[in-house]
Coordinates of C-alpha atoms in Angstrom, one line a residue:
X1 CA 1.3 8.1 -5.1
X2 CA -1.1 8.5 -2.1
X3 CA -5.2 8.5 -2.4
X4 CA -8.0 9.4 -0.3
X5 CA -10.3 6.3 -1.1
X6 CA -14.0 5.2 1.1
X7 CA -14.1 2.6 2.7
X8 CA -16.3 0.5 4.1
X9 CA -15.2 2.4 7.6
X10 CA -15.1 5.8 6.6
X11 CA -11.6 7.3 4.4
X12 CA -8.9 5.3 3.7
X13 CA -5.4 5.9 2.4
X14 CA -4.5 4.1 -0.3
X15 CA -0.9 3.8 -1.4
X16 CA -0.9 3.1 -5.3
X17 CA 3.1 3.5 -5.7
X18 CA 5.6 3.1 -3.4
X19 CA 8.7 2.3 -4.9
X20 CA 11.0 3.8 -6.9
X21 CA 13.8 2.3 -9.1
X22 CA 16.4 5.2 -8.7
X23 CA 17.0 3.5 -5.1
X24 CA 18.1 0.8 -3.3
X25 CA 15.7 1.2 -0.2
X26 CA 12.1 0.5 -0.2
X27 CA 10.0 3.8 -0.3
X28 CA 7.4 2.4 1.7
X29 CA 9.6 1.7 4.8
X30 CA 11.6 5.0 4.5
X31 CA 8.4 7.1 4.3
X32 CA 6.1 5.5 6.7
X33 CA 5.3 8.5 9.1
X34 CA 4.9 11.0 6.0
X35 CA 2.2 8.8 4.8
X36 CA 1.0 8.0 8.2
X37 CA 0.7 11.9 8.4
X38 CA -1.4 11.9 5.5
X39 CA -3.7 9.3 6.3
X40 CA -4.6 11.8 9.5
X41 CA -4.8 14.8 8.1
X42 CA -7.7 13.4 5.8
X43 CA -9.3 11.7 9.0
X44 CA -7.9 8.2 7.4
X45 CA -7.9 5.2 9.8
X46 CA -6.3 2.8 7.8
X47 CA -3.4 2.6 4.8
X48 CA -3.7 0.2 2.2
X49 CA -1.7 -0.8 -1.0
X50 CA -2.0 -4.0 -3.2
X51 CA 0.9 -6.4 -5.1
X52 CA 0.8 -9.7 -6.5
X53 CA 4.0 -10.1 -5.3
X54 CA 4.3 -12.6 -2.4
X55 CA 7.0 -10.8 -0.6
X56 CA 5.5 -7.7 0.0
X57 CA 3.7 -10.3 2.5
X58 CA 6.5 -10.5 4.6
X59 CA 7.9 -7.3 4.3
X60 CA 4.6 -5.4 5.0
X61 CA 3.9 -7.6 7.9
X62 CA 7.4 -5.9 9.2
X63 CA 6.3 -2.6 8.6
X64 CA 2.7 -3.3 10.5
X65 CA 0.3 -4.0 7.5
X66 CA -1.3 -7.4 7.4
X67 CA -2.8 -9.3 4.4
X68 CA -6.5 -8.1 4.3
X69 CA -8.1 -9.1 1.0
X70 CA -6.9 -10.5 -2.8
X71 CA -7.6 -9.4 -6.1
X72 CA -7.9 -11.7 -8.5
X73 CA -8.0 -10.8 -12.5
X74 CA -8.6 -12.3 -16.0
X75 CA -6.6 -11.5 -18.8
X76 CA -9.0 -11.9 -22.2
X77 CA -7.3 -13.2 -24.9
X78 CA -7.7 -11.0 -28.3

């Protein structure tokens, strides 16, 4: 799932799914220039996405995304 979000620099697209379990490839990788496409058709400079998990590190440094800023969260206990 794709999103038009501001940023600090004007729109940014922000990728809040990108993977699928039906298949064995990552969703991200195979559909890079669709969502590159995107990102210019709504004047988008930039594509972000988010994961606490620490190899999407690695594997989005591959893909040309680098590790920009970390969100940290507290679970309240009931």
């Amino acid at each position: 799932m794709l999103s038009k979000v501001d940023g600090y620099q004007g729109p940014v697209m922000h990728i809040w799914c990108g993977y699928s379990i039906a298949h064995d490839y990552s969703m991200l990788e195979v559909h890079t220039d669709f969502i590159e496409r995107c990102a210019r058709n709504v004047g988008a400079k930039t594509i972000t996405f988010s994961s606490p998990r620490k190899g999407w590190e690695r594997h989005g440094l591959k893909l040309g995304f680098r590790p920009k800023t970390m969100v940290y969260e507290k679970e309240i206990q009931s």
